[in-house]
mmCIF file of C-alpha atoms in Angstrom:
data_model
loop_
_atom_site.group_PDB
_atom_site.id
_atom_site.type_symbol
_atom_site.label_atom_id
_atom_site.label_comp_id
_atom_site.label_asym_id
_atom_site.label_seq_id
_atom_site.Cartn_x
_atom_site.Cartn_y
_atom_site.Cartn_z
ATOM 1 C CA MET A 1 -42.255 -77.107 23.442
ATOM 2 C CA THR A 2 -42.831 -77.765 27.389
ATOM 3 C CA GLU A 3 -44.704 -74.744 29.205
ATOM 4 C CA ARG A 4 -42.673 -72.374 31.172
ATOM 5 C CA LYS A 5 -44.400 -72.454 34.800
ATOM 6 C CA LEU A 6 -43.114 -70.246 37.777
ATOM 7 C CA THR A 7 -40.618 -71.883 40.114
ATOM 8 C CA SER A 8 -41.169 -71.598 44.211
ATOM 9 C CA GLU A 9 -38.353 -69.353 43.991
ATOM 10 C CA GLU A 10 -40.082 -66.969 41.705
ATOM 11 C CA VAL A 11 -43.306 -67.216 43.409
ATOM 12 C CA ASP A 12 -41.512 -66.238 46.576
ATOM 13 C CA GLU A 13 -40.097 -63.095 44.456
ATOM 14 C CA LEU A 14 -43.794 -62.086 43.685
ATOM 15 C CA PHE A 15 -44.915 -62.185 47.344
ATOM 16 C CA ASP A 16 -41.785 -59.950 48.216
ATOM 17 C CA PHE A 17 -43.026 -57.878 45.415
ATOM 18 C CA CYS A 18 -46.395 -57.328 46.949
ATOM 19 C CA ARG A 19 -44.640 -56.696 50.526
ATOM 20 C CA LYS A 20 -42.574 -53.837 48.681
ATOM 21 C CA HIS A 21 -45.765 -52.355 47.240
ATOM 22 C CA TYR A 22 -47.314 -52.210 50.681
ATOM 23 C CA VAL A 23 -49.656 -55.131 50.728
ATOM 24 C CA ASN A 24 -48.953 -56.718 54.020
ATOM 25 C CA GLN A 25 -51.988 -59.132 54.847
ATOM 26 C CA TYR A 26 -50.764 -62.596 53.216
ATOM 27 C CA ASP A 27 -54.444 -63.823 52.307
ATOM 28 C CA LEU A 28 -54.257 -60.667 50.351
ATOM 29 C CA GLN A 29 -50.864 -61.315 49.010
ATOM 30 C CA ILE A 30 -52.073 -64.928 47.731
ATOM 31 C CA GLU A 31 -54.828 -62.930 45.637
ATOM 32 C CA LEU A 32 -52.424 -60.876 43.967
ATOM 33 C CA VAL A 33 -49.567 -63.295 43.333
ATOM 34 C CA ASP A 34 -52.398 -65.287 41.638
ATOM 35 C CA HIS A 35 -53.186 -62.453 39.546
ATOM 36 C CA MET A 36 -49.776 -61.881 38.552
ATOM 37 C CA ALA A 37 -48.359 -65.475 37.980
ATOM 38 C CA ALA A 38 -51.066 -65.944 35.542
ATOM 39 C CA SER A 39 -50.117 -62.748 33.916
ATOM 40 C CA ILE A 40 -46.761 -63.849 33.555
ATOM 41 C CA GLU A 41 -47.202 -67.286 32.459
ATOM 42 C CA ALA A 42 -49.422 -66.068 29.798
ATOM 43 C CA GLN A 43 -46.707 -63.660 28.501
ATOM 44 C CA TRP A 44 -44.358 -66.858 28.807
ATOM 45 C CA GLU A 45 -46.693 -68.876 26.396
ATOM 46 C CA LYS A 46 -46.015 -66.128 23.633
ATOM 47 C CA GLU A 47 -42.282 -65.218 24.683
ATOM 48 C CA PRO A 48 -41.079 -68.030 26.517
ATOM 49 C CA ASP A 49 -37.219 -66.897 26.226
ATOM 50 C CA ARG A 50 -37.867 -63.971 28.343
ATOM 51 C CA THR A 51 -36.480 -63.875 31.462
ATOM 52 C CA PHE A 52 -38.611 -63.641 34.701
ATOM 53 C CA ARG A 53 -37.771 -60.042 35.831
ATOM 54 C CA GLN A 54 -38.486 -58.887 32.156
ATOM 55 C CA VAL A 55 -42.008 -60.405 32.282
ATOM 56 C CA LEU A 56 -42.493 -59.444 35.726
ATOM 57 C CA ASN A 57 -41.732 -55.471 35.032
ATOM 58 C CA GLN A 58 -44.189 -55.603 31.851
ATOM 59 C CA THR A 59 -46.737 -57.006 33.991
ATOM 60 C CA TYR A 60 -46.088 -54.012 36.154
ATOM 61 C CA ARG A 61 -45.967 -51.420 33.526
ATOM 62 C CA GLU A 62 -49.129 -52.950 32.162
ATOM 63 C CA PHE A 63 -51.020 -52.272 35.329
ATOM 64 C CA GLY A 64 -50.000 -48.731 34.664
ATOM 65 C CA ILE A 65 -49.086 -45.998 37.217
ATOM 66 C CA ASN A 66 -52.175 -46.579 39.576
ATOM 67 C CA GLY A 67 -52.893 -49.940 38.269
ATOM 68 C CA PHE A 68 -51.593 -51.975 41.082
ATOM 69 C CA SER A 69 -53.411 -50.116 43.415
ATOM 70 C CA LYS A 70 -56.526 -50.421 41.611
ATOM 71 C CA ILE A 71 -56.004 -54.199 41.359
ATOM 72 C CA LYS A 72 -55.059 -54.359 45.088
ATOM 73 C CA SER A 73 -58.307 -52.684 46.107
ATOM 74 C CA ALA A 74 -60.482 -55.111 43.852
ATOM 75 C CA LYS A 75 -58.707 -57.749 45.276
ATOM 76 C CA GLU A 76 -59.200 -56.709 48.744
ATOM 77 C CA LYS A 77 -62.982 -56.036 47.787
ATOM 78 C CA ALA A 78 -63.178 -59.374 46.661
ATOM 79 C CA LEU A 79 -61.723 -61.053 49.604
ATOM 80 C CA ARG A 80 -63.854 -58.859 52.001
ATOM 81 C CA LYS A 81 -67.069 -59.994 50.232
ATOM 82 C CA LYS A 82 -65.882 -63.788 50.661
ATOM 83 C CA TYR A 83 -65.559 -62.920 54.341
ATOM 84 C CA ASN A 84 -69.203 -61.359 54.428
ATOM 85 C CA GLN A 85 -70.638 -64.390 52.855
ATOM 86 C CA LEU A 86 -68.614 -66.491 55.473
ATOM 87 C CA PHE A 87 -70.102 -64.388 58.235
ATOM 88 C CA TRP A 88 -73.709 -64.645 56.978
ATOM 89 C CA GLN A 89 -73.013 -68.425 56.159
ATOM 90 C CA PHE A 90 -72.024 -68.766 60.196
ATOM 91 C CA ILE A 91 -75.061 -66.647 60.948
ATOM 92 C CA ARG A 92 -77.290 -68.923 58.929
ATOM 93 C CA GLY A 93 -75.855 -71.900 60.508
ATOM 94 C CA TYR A 94 -76.289 -70.799 63.922
ATOM 95 C CA PHE A 95 -79.763 -70.171 63.811
ATOM 96 C CA LYS A 96 -81.331 -73.367 63.534
ATOM 97 C CA ILE A 97 -82.821 -75.737 65.781
ATOM 98 C CA PRO A 98 -82.469 -75.739 68.845
ATOM 99 C CA LYS A 99 -81.187 -72.245 68.628
ATOM 100 C CA ILE A 100 -84.535 -70.997 67.324
ATOM 101 C CA LEU A 101 -86.431 -72.905 70.070
ATOM 102 C CA PHE A 102 -84.090 -71.650 72.746
ATOM 103 C CA THR A 103 -84.796 -68.225 71.640
ATOM 104 C CA ILE A 104 -88.606 -68.709 71.746
ATOM 105 C CA ALA A 105 -88.195 -69.952 75.306
ATOM 106 C CA PHE A 106 -85.870 -67.324 76.757
ATOM 107 C CA THR A 107 -88.734 -64.874 75.339
ATOM 108 C CA LEU A 108 -91.312 -66.759 76.871
ATOM 109 C CA SER A 109 -89.351 -66.921 80.432
ATOM 110 C CA PHE A 110 -88.194 -63.477 80.346
ATOM 111 C CA PHE A 111 -91.919 -62.221 79.586
ATOM 112 C CA MET A 112 -93.112 -64.494 82.451
ATOM 113 C CA LEU A 113 -90.497 -62.970 84.791
ATOM 114 C CA LEU A 114 -91.902 -59.611 83.534
ATOM 115 C CA GLN A 115 -95.409 -60.377 84.458
ATOM 116 C CA LEU A 116 -94.821 -61.963 87.698
ATOM 117 C CA VAL A 117 -92.434 -59.419 89.093
ATOM 118 C CA GLU A 118 -94.512 -56.120 89.869
ATOM 119 C CA ASN A 119 -91.428 -53.638 89.560
ATOM 120 C CA ASP A 120 -89.960 -54.580 85.811
ATOM 121 C CA GLY A 121 -87.191 -52.163 86.422
ATOM 122 C CA ILE A 122 -85.774 -54.696 88.866
ATOM 123 C CA ILE A 123 -85.429 -57.408 86.173
ATOM 124 C CA ILE A 124 -84.151 -55.051 83.706
ATOM 125 C CA GLY A 125 -81.579 -53.766 85.955
ATOM 126 C CA ILE A 126 -80.326 -57.491 86.854
ATOM 127 C CA TYR A 127 -80.300 -58.075 83.349
ATOM 128 C CA ILE A 128 -77.842 -55.060 82.574
ATOM 129 C CA PHE A 129 -75.620 -55.567 85.747
ATOM 130 C CA LEU A 130 -74.911 -59.008 84.525
ATOM 131 C CA PHE A 131 -73.378 -57.740 81.338
ATOM 132 C CA LEU A 132 -70.336 -55.661 83.286
ATOM 133 C CA PRO A 133 -68.595 -58.714 84.794
ATOM 134 C CA PHE A 134 -69.219 -60.888 81.666
ATOM 135 C CA GLY A 135 -67.592 -57.830 79.657
ATOM 136 C CA ILE A 136 -64.698 -57.644 81.500
ATOM 137 C CA ALA A 137 -64.089 -61.300 81.626
ATOM 138 C CA TYR A 138 -64.664 -61.741 77.877
ATOM 139 C CA HIS A 139 -62.335 -59.043 77.026
ATOM 140 C CA PHE A 140 -59.198 -59.731 79.421
ATOM 141 C CA TYR A 141 -59.677 -63.451 79.689
ATOM 142 C CA ILE A 142 -62.099 -65.393 77.577
ATOM 143 C CA PHE A 143 -61.691 -63.962 74.178
ATOM 144 C CA PRO A 144 -57.383 -63.726 74.283
ATOM 145 C CA LYS A 145 -57.188 -67.138 75.885
ATOM 146 C CA TYR A 146 -59.738 -69.303 73.617
ATOM 147 C CA LEU A 147 -60.805 -67.156 70.684
ATOM 148 C CA LYS A 148 -58.041 -64.979 69.666
ATOM 149 C CA ILE A 149 -56.031 -66.067 66.828
ATOM 150 C CA LYS A 150 -52.230 -66.092 67.700
ATOM 151 C CA LEU A 151 -50.311 -65.305 64.653
ATOM 152 C CA ILE A 152 -46.752 -65.875 64.148
ATOM 153 C CA VAL A 153 -44.842 -62.450 64.841
ATOM 154 C CA GLY A 154 -44.750 -60.525 61.712
ATOM 155 C CA LYS A 155 -47.829 -62.093 59.951
ATOM 156 C CA SER A 156 -50.744 -60.084 59.262
ATOM 157 C CA PHE A 157 -54.244 -61.172 57.789
ATOM 158 C CA LEU A 158 -57.219 -59.781 56.226
ATOM 159 C CA LEU A 159 -58.991 -62.446 57.785
ATOM 160 C CA ASN A 160 -57.784 -61.736 61.176
ATOM 161 C CA ASP A 161 -58.516 -58.328 60.726
ATOM 162 C CA TYR A 162 -61.991 -59.218 60.185
ATOM 163 C CA LEU A 163 -62.423 -61.152 63.393
ATOM 164 C CA THR A 164 -61.017 -57.486 64.940
ATOM 165 C CA ILE A 165 -63.915 -56.060 62.981
ATOM 166 C CA VAL A 166 -66.542 -58.314 64.352
ATOM 167 C CA GLN A 167 -65.134 -57.871 67.891
ATOM 168 C CA GLN A 168 -65.606 -54.085 67.456
ATOM 169 C CA SER A 169 -69.384 -54.790 66.468
ATOM 170 C CA LEU A 170 -70.040 -56.656 69.659
ATOM 171 C CA PHE A 171 -69.697 -52.930 71.324
ATOM 172 C CA PHE A 172 -72.874 -51.738 69.625
ATOM 173 C CA LEU A 173 -74.852 -54.898 70.576
ATOM 174 C CA ILE A 174 -73.742 -54.958 74.434
ATOM 175 C CA TRP A 175 -74.688 -51.118 74.076
ATOM 176 C CA PHE A 176 -78.228 -52.052 73.747
ATOM 177 C CA PRO A 177 -79.121 -53.409 76.874
ATOM 178 C CA PHE A 178 -78.154 -50.320 78.519
ATOM 179 C CA GLN A 179 -80.919 -48.421 76.331
ATOM 180 C CA LEU A 180 -83.517 -50.853 78.152
ATOM 181 C CA PRO A 181 -84.819 -48.597 80.607
ATOM 182 C CA SER A 182 -85.226 -45.745 78.158
ATOM 183 C CA LEU A 183 -86.724 -47.694 75.569
ATOM 184 C CA TYR A 184 -89.084 -49.120 78.084
ATOM 185 C CA GLN A 185 -90.240 -45.692 79.144
ATOM 186 C CA ILE A 186 -91.036 -44.761 75.421
ATOM 187 C CA PHE A 187 -93.212 -47.789 74.630
ATOM 188 C CA GLU A 188 -94.877 -47.595 78.206
ATOM 189 C CA LYS A 189 -96.621 -44.484 77.322
ATOM 190 C CA ARG A 190 -97.905 -45.932 74.010
ATOM 191 C CA SER A 191 -98.924 -49.365 74.600
ATOM 192 C CA GLY A 192 -100.296 -51.651 77.431
ATOM 193 C CA ASP A 193 -98.088 -53.535 79.979
ATOM 194 C CA PHE A 194 -98.766 -56.808 78.131
ATOM 195 C CA TRP A 195 -97.686 -55.833 74.763
ATOM 196 C CA LEU A 196 -94.648 -53.588 76.299
ATOM 197 C CA GLU A 197 -93.382 -56.272 78.103
ATOM 198 C CA LEU A 198 -93.838 -59.006 75.223
ATOM 199 C CA LEU A 199 -91.825 -56.672 72.960
ATOM 200 C CA ALA A 200 -89.264 -56.177 75.640
ATOM 201 C CA SER A 201 -88.832 -59.786 76.155
ATOM 202 C CA SER A 202 -88.568 -60.557 72.040
ATOM 203 C CA VAL A 203 -85.948 -57.689 71.840
ATOM 204 C CA THR A 204 -83.754 -58.704 74.407
ATOM 205 C CA ALA A 205 -83.995 -62.423 73.660
ATOM 206 C CA ILE A 206 -82.759 -61.500 69.877
ATOM 207 C CA PHE A 207 -79.969 -59.319 71.225
ATOM 208 C CA THR A 208 -78.792 -61.842 73.832
ATOM 209 C CA ILE A 209 -78.401 -64.457 71.184
ATOM 210 C CA LEU A 210 -76.825 -62.089 68.749
ATOM 211 C CA ILE A 211 -74.511 -60.786 71.775
ATOM 212 C CA TYR A 212 -73.498 -64.711 72.253
ATOM 213 C CA ALA A 213 -73.255 -65.507 68.475
ATOM 214 C CA ASN A 214 -70.709 -62.353 68.347
ATOM 215 C CA CYS A 215 -68.855 -63.499 71.624
ATOM 216 C CA PHE A 216 -68.297 -67.150 70.968
ATOM 217 C CA PHE A 217 -69.994 -68.794 67.719
ATOM 218 C CA ILE A 218 -68.692 -66.462 64.915
ATOM 219 C CA PRO A 219 -65.266 -65.777 66.418
ATOM 220 C CA LYS A 220 -65.135 -69.751 66.903
ATOM 221 C CA LYS A 221 -65.971 -70.494 63.518
ATOM 222 C CA ILE A 222 -63.568 -67.892 61.792
ATOM 223 C CA LYS A 223 -60.550 -69.352 64.244
ATOM 224 C CA GLU A 224 -61.513 -72.757 62.694
ATOM 225 C CA HIS A 225 -61.692 -71.334 59.090
ATOM 226 C CA PHE A 226 -58.554 -69.588 59.572
ATOM 227 C CA THR A 227 -56.704 -72.687 60.980
ATOM 228 C CA GLN A 228 -57.717 -74.906 58.117
ATOM 229 C CA GLN A 229 -56.559 -72.282 55.578
ATOM 230 C CA PHE A 230 -53.455 -71.194 57.096
ATOM 231 C CA PRO A 231 -52.249 -73.666 59.917
ATOM 232 C CA GLN A 232 -48.558 -72.655 59.313
ATOM 233 C CA PHE A 233 -49.170 -69.286 60.599
ATOM 234 C CA ILE A 234 -50.598 -70.506 63.892
ATOM 235 C CA SER A 235 -48.249 -69.447 66.796
ATOM 236 C CA SER A 236 -48.131 -72.355 69.037
#
């Protein structure tokens, strides 16, 4: 006897079933549909004469009262773990030559500038001041135009939500430069100017690179990954 498999119409019904149970993100729906499809086809191996609706109802009953919610949470957790791994993969891919050489060069340049200019506050002030126009331009023009994932209306994805979280974390990184004057005063009392300026240069370079990675590199990679996975849901 030929193995009974789900038809495309039945698969569509499974997606509809997920939506009716408040699973709105399409990439999470895919995980759940795969899980349910495997369960349904396993039942058909034992009882091939049962209808799709019968095996679907049995599958849902087997989940229990809160079973579907638990499976949803487990799949969501697994998907978030996958996206976390993807994020760190992008980070590892970013911090290679020539980025490491650029970080060292940036650190040494900032350090030499602090050594040459008598008033370190002027350099730090200029550095902080540059973040204001950059933040405005990035938020209102650069990200929406070049990096935002433009979805077909009515579609939601956990991966796109993850990009939003990455952008929210950016505010914590941008917050750092505005703390430089306070940190500078604290360390100035505990160390000589040489070590203070070297530390300030190193930390400033690292955070600048991280800000750049979060502003441009990570969103670009997530958008590329999304476009490869779900090109049919990109709005033109």
